[in-house]
Tab-separated table of C-alpha atoms in Angstrom:
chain	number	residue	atom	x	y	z
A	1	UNK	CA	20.986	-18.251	112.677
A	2	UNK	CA	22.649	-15.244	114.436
A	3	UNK	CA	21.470	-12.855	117.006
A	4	UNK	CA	20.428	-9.955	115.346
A	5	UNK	CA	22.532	-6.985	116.699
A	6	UNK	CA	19.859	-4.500	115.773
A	7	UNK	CA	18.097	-5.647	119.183
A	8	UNK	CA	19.946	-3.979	122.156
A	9	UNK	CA	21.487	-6.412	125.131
A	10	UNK	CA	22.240	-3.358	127.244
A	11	UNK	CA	20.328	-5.290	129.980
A	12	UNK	CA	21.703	-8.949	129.909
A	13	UNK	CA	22.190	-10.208	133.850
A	14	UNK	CA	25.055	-11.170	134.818
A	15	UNK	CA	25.919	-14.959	135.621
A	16	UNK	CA	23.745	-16.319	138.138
A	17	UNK	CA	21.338	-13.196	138.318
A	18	UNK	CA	18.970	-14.336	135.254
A	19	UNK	CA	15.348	-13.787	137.305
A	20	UNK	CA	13.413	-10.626	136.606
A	21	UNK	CA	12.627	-9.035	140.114
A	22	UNK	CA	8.647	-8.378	140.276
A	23	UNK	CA	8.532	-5.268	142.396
A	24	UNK	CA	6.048	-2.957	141.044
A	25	UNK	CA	6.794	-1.558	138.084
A	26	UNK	CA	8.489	2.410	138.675
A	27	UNK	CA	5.635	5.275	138.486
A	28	UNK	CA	3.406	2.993	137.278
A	29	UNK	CA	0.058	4.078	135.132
A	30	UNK	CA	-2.181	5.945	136.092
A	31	UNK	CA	-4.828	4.164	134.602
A	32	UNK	CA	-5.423	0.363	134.552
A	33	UNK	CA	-3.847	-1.700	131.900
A	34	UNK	CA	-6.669	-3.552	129.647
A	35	UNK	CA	-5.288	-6.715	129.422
A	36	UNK	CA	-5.948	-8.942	125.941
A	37	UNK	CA	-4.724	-12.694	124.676
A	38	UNK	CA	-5.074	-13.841	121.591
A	39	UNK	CA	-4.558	-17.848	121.093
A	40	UNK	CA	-6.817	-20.630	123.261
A	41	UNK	CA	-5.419	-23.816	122.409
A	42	UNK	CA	-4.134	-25.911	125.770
A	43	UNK	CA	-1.767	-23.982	126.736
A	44	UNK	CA	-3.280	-20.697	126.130
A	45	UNK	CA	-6.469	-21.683	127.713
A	46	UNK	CA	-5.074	-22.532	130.774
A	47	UNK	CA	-2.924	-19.403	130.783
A	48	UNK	CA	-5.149	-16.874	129.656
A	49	UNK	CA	-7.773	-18.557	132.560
A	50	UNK	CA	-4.866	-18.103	135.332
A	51	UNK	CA	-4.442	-14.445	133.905
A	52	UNK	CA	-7.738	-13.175	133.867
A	53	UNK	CA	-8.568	-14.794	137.451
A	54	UNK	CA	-5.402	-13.573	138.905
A	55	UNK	CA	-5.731	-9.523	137.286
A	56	UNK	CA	-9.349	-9.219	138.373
A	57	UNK	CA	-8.044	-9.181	141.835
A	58	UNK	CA	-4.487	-7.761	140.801
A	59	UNK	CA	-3.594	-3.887	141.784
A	60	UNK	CA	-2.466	-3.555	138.014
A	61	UNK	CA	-4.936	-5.001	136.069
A	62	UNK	CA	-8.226	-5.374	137.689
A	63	UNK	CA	-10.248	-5.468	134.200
A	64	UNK	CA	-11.672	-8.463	132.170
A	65	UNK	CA	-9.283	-9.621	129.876
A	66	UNK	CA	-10.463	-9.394	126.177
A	67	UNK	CA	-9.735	-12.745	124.646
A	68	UNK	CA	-9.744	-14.308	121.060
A	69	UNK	CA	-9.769	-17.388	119.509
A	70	UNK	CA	-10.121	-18.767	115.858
A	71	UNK	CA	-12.478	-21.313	116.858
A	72	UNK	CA	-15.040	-19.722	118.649
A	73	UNK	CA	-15.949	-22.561	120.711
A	74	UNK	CA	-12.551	-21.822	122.999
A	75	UNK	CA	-13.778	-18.775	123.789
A	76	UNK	CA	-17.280	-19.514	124.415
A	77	UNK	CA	-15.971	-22.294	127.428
A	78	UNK	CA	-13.858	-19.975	128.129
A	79	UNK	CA	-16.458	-17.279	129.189
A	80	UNK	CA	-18.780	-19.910	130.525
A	81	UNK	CA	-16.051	-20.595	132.612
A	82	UNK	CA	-14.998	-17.280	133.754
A	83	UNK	CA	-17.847	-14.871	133.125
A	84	UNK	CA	-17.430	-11.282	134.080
A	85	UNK	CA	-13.339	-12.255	134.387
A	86	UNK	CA	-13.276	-12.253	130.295
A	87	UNK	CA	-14.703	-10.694	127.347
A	88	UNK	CA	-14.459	-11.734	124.128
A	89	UNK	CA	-13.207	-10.208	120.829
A	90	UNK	CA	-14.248	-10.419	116.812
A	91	UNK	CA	-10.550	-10.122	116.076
A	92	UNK	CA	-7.278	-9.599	116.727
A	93	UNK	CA	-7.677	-5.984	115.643
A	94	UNK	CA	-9.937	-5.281	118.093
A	95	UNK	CA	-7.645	-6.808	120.851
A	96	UNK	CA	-4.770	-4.738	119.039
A	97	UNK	CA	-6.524	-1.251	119.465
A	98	UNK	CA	-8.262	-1.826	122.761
A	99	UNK	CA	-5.565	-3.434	125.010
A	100	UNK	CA	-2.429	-1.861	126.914
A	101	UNK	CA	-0.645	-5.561	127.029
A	102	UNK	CA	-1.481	-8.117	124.423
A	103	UNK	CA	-0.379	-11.859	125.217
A	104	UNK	CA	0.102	-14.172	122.356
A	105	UNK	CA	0.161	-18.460	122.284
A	106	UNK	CA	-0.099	-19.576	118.720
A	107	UNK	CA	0.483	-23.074	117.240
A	108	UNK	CA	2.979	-21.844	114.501
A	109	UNK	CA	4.985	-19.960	113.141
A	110	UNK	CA	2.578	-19.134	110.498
A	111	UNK	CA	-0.099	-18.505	112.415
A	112	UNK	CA	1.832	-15.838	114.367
A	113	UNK	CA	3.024	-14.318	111.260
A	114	UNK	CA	-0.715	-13.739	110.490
A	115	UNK	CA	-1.840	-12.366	113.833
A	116	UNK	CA	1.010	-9.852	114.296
A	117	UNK	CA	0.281	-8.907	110.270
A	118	UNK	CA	-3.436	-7.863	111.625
A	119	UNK	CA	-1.920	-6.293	114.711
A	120	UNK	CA	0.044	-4.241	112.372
A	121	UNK	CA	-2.797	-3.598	109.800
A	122	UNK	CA	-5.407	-2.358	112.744
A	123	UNK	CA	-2.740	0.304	114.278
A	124	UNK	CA	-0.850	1.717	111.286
A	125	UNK	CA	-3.471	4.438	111.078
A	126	UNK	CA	-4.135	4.857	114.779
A	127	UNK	CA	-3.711	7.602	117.052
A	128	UNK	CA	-1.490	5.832	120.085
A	129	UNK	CA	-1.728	8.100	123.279
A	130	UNK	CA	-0.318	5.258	125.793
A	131	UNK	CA	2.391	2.488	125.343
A	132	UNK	CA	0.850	-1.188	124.232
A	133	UNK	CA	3.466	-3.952	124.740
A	134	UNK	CA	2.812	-7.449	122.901
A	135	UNK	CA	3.934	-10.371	124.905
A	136	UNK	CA	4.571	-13.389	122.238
A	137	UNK	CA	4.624	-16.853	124.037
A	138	UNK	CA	4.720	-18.963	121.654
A	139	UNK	CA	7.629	-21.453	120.770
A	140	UNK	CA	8.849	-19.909	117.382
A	141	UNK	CA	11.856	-19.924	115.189
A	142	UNK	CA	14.370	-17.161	116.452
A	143	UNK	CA	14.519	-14.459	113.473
A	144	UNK	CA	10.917	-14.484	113.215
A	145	UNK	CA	11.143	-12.642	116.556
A	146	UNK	CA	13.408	-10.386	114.939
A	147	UNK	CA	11.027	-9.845	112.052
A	148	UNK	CA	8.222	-9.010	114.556
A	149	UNK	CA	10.268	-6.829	116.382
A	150	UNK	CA	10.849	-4.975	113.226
A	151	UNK	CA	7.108	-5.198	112.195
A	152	UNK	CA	6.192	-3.464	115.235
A	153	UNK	CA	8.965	-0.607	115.919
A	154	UNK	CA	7.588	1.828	113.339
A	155	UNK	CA	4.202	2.242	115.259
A	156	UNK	CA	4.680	4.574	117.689
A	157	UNK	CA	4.603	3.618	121.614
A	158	UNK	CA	4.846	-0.106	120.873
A	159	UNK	CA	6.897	-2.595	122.629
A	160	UNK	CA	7.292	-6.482	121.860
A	161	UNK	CA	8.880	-8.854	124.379
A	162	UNK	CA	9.515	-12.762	123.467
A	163	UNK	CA	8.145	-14.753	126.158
A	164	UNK	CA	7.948	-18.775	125.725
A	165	UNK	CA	7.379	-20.653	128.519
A	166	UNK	CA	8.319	-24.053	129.488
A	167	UNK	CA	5.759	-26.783	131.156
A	168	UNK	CA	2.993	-28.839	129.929
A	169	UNK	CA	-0.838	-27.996	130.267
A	170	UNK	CA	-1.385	-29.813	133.166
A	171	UNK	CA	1.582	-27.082	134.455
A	172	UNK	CA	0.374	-23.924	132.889
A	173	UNK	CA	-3.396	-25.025	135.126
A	174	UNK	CA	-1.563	-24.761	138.452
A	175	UNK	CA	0.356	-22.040	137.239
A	176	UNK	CA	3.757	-23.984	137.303
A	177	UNK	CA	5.387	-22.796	134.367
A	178	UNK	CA	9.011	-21.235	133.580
A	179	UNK	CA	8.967	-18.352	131.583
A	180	UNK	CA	11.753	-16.810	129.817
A	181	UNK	CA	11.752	-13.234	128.328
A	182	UNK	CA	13.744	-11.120	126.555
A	183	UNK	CA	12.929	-7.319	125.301
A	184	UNK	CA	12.932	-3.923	126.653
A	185	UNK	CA	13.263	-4.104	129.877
A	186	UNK	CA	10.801	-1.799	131.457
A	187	UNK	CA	8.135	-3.633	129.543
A	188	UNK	CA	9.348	-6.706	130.949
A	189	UNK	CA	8.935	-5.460	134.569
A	190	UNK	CA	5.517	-4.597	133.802
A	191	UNK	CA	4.589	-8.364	132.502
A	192	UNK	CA	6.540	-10.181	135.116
A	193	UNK	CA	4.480	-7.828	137.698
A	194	UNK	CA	1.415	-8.901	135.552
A	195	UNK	CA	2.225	-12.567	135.522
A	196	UNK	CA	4.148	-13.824	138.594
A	197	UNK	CA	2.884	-15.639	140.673
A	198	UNK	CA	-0.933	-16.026	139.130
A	199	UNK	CA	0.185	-17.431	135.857
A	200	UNK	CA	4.461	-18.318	136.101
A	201	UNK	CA	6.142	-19.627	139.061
A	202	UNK	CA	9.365	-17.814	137.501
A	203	UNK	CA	10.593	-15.285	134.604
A	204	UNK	CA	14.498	-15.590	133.352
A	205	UNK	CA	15.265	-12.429	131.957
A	206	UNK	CA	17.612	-12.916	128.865
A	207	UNK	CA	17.971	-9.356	128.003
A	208	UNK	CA	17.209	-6.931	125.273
A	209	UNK	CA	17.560	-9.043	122.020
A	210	UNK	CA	14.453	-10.655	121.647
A	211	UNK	CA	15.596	-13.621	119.774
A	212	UNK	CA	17.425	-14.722	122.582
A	213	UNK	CA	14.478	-16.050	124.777
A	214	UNK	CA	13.396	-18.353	121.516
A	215	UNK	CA	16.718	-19.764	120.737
A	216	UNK	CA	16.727	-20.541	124.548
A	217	UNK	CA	13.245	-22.245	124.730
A	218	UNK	CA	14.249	-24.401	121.731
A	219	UNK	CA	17.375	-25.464	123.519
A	220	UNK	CA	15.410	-26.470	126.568
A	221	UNK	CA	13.246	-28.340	124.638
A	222	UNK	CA	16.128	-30.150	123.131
A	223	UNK	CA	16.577	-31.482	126.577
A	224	UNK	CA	13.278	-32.320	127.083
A	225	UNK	CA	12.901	-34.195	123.501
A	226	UNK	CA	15.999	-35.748	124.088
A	227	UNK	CA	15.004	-37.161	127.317
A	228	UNK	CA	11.835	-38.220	126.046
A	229	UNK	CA	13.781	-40.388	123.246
A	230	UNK	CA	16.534	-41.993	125.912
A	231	UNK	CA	13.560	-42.521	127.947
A	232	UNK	CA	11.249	-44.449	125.223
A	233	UNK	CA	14.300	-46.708	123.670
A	234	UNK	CA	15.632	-47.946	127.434
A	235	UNK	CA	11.518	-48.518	128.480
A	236	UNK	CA	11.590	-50.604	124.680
A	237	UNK	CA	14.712	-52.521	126.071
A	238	UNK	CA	13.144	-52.801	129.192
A	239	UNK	CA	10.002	-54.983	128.217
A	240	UNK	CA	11.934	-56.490	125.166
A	241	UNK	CA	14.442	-57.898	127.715
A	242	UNK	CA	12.142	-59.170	130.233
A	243	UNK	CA	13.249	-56.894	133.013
A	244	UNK	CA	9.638	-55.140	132.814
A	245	UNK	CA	8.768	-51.231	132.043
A	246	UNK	CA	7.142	-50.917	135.335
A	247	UNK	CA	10.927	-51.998	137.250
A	248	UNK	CA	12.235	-49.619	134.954
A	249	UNK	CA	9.591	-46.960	135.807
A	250	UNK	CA	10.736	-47.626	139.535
A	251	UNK	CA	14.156	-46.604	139.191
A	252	UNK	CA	13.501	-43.440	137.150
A	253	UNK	CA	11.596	-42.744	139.807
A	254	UNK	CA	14.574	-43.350	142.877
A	255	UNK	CA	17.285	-42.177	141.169
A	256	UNK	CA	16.246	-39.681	138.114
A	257	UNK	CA	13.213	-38.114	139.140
A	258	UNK	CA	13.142	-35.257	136.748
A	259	UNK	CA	9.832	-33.899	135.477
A	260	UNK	CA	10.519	-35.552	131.286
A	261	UNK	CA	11.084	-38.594	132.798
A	262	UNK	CA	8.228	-39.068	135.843
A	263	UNK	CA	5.893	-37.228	133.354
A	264	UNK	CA	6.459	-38.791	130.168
A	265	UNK	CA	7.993	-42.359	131.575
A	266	UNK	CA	4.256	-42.578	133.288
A	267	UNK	CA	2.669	-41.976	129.680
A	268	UNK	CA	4.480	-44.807	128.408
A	269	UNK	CA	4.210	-47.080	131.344
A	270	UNK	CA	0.465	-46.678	130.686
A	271	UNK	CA	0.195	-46.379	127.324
A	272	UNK	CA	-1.588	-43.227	127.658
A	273	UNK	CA	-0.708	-41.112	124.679
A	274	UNK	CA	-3.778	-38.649	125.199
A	275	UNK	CA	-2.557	-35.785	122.904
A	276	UNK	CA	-5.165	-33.139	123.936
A	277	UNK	CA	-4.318	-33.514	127.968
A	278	UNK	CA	-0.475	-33.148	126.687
A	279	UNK	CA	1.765	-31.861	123.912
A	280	UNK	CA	0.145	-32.707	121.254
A	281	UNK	CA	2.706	-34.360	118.846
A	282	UNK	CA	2.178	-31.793	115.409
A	283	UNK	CA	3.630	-29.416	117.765
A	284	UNK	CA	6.302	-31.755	118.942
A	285	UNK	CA	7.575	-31.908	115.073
A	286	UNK	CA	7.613	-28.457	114.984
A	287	UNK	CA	9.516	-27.878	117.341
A	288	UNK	CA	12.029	-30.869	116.237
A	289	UNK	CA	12.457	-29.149	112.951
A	290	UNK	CA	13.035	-25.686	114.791
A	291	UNK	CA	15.897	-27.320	116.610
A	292	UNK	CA	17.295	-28.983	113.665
A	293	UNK	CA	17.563	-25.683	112.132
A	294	UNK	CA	19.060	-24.086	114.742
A	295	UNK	CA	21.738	-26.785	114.679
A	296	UNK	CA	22.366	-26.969	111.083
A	297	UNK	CA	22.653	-22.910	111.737
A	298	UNK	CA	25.542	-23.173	114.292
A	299	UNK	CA	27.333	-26.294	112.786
A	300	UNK	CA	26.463	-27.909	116.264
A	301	UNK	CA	25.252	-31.825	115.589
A	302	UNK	CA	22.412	-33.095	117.569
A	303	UNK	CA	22.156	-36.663	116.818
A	304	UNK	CA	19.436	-37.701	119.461
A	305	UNK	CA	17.373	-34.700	117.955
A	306	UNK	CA	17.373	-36.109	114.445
A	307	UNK	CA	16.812	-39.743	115.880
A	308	UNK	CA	13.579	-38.263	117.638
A	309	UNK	CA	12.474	-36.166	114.630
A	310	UNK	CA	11.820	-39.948	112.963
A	311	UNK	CA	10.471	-41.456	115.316
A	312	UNK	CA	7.889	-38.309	115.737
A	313	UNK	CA	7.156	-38.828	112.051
A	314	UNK	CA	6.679	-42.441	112.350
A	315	UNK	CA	4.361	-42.983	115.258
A	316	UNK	CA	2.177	-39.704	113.373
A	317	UNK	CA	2.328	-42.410	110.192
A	318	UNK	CA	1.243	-44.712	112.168
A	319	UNK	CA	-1.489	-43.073	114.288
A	320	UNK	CA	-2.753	-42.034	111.206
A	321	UNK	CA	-2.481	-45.616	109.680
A	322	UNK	CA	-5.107	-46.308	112.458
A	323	UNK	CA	-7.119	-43.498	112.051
A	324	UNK	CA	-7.962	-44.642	108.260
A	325	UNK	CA	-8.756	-48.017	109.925
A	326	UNK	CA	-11.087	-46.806	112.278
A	327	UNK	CA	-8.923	-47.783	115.576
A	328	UNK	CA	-6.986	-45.494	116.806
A	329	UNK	CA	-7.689	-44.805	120.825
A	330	UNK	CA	-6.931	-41.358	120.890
A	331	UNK	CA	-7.839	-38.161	118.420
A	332	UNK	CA	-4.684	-36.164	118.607
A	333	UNK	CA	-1.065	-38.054	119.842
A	334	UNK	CA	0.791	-36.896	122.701
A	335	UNK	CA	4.473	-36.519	121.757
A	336	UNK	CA	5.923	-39.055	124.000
A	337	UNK	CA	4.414	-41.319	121.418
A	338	UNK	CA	7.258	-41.269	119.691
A	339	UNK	CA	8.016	-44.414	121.745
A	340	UNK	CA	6.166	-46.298	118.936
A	341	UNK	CA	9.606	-45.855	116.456
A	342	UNK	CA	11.664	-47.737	119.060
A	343	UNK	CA	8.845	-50.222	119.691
A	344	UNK	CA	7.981	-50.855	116.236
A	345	UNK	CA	11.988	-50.962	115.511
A	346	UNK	CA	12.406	-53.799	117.841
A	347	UNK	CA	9.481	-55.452	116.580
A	348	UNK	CA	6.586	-54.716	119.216
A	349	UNK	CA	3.164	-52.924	118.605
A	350	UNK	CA	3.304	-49.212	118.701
A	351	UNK	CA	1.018	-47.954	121.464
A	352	UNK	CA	0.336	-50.956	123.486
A	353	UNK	CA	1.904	-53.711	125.412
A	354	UNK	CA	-0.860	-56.047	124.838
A	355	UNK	CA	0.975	-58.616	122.120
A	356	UNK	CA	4.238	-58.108	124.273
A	357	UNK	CA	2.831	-59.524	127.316
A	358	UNK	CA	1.773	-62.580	125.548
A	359	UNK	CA	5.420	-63.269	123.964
A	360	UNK	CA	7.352	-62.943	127.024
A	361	UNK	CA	4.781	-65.192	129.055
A	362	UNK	CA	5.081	-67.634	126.434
């Protein structure tokens, strides 16, 4: 995968300067923005939630936002939740053609493809008299950004930023996340004045080709997915040797308290593989075959990525092994479940400790 020079860098920061200041916006709109986000699963719940609460009191966007959801049920607790803060749309044409700044968090690739194609379809034929800029914050392959871009720059007065962010749900609820963005950089002032501090802690502004803040949000996550592997093979040593997972747990804890292995490292301490309070593990495969791609793209070998690809795949095989037997503890698999490859590798039980226990007593 390359960088597609048809997207300007003309603002890259220099070295060390990568956060987007959030002063207002320069002669900013006269009118208020209408605000709309498209996309309630857990992350995009909790974000669009911090949003809405955070513009009905904010100087540039004191409007409900107008949210949508394929399952309707999202948006209904949604608006239970928030009332007069939200209102809710039939489509994501309707989002397209009333809102100034559209926010997107979609499971997949696919499923972006599709919304953008109805964004496209609902204002080929309409009259734009104001600038609409589509914020896309999902975690997507890299061209496809490109392709969006391109999808978007023959309607007139539209703008699309990439802007993934990094932090689990329980993150995105206290409004804790990292965002990174790249795209024209007015627009970008206008969402980091939009989203910081009510819904971000922090925007890294990667300039004006917007595949650059994907390919960077995949490469974080290859930290965070290879952490989450180290982490579940040395906890699988850790009770196979006798030494214990919770001694183990202590010492992550003194001397490498970083948030993959406190947050994750307590998961598998516990056993707690809760998929819907997490990142749900479908989403952690995706993203494991994104980064493979990117690798096998730029020649640059990843073994630990391939290592936890499997073991992704096997503890899904083996969730759903349970699932057909009526046993499994949780609906949807958190991805630090991919433990279970390492455990069932050295010859333990996949999401518990309970037969483990017993053998090293004995």
């Amino acid at each position: 995968m390359s960088l597609s020079p048809s997207h300007s860098d003309h603002h890259t920061p220099s070295k060390g300067h990568a956060g987007l200041p959030f002063s207002r916006p320069p002669t900013p709109s006269v009118h208020t923005p209408v605000i709309g986000w498209v996309g309630l699963g857990a992350m995009g719940y909790q974000m669009a939630k911090n949003l809405a609460t955070h513009s009905h009191s904010h100087p540039a966007g004191s409007g409900p936002v107008l949210v949508y959801n394929r399952t309707a049920s999202r948006t209904e607790a949604l608006l239970k939740e928030l009332g007069h803060k939200v209102r809710v749309a039939d489509s994501p044409a309707q989002i397209a053609l009333e809102c100034d700044v559209i926010f997107t968090s979609l499971g997949t690739d696919e499923a972006v493809k599709s919304v953008y194609a109805a964004f496209k379809a609902a204002l080929e034929n309409a009259k734009l008299d104001k600038p609409k800029i589509f914020v896309e914050t999902s975690t997507i392959y890299p061209t496809l950004a490109g392709e969006l871009d391109s999808l978007l720059s023959s309607i007139e007065h539209t703008h699309f930023l990439t802007a993934p962010v990094f932090g689990p749900p329980a993150a995105a609820a206290k409004s804790q996340l990292v965002m990174v963005m790249s795209g024209d950089y007015r627009s970008k002032k206008v969402v980091g004045y939009l989203v910081v501090p009510g819904v971000v802690k922090k925007v890294i502004d990667l300039g004006g080709n917007v595949e650059k803040a994907p390919t960077f949000k995949l490469l974080g996550n290859s930290l965070i997915l290879g952490s989450i592997e180290l982490l579940g093979e040395a906890m699988t040593l850790a009770d196979k040797s006798g030494v214990g997972t919770d001694n183990l747990y202590e010492f992550v804890k003194d001397f490498m308290p970083a948030a993959p292995f406190l947050n994750y490292g307590k998961k598998m301490l516990d056993n707690e593989f809760d998929g819907s309070k997490g990142f749900a593990i479908d989403g952690g495969i995706k993203d494991a075959t994104h980064i493979r791609r990117l690798l096998t793209a730029h020649n640059s070998p990843m073994p630990v990525i391939d290592i936890a690809h499997q073991h992704l795949l096997t503890a899904r095989a083996l969730h759903q092994a349970e699932e057909a037997k009526g046993v499994a503890k949780n609906e949807i698999l958190d991805w630090s479940a991919l433990v279970a490859g390492s455990r069932v590798a050295a010859g333990r039980p996949p999401f518990t400790y309970e037969e483990e226990t017993k053998v090293v007593k004995e």
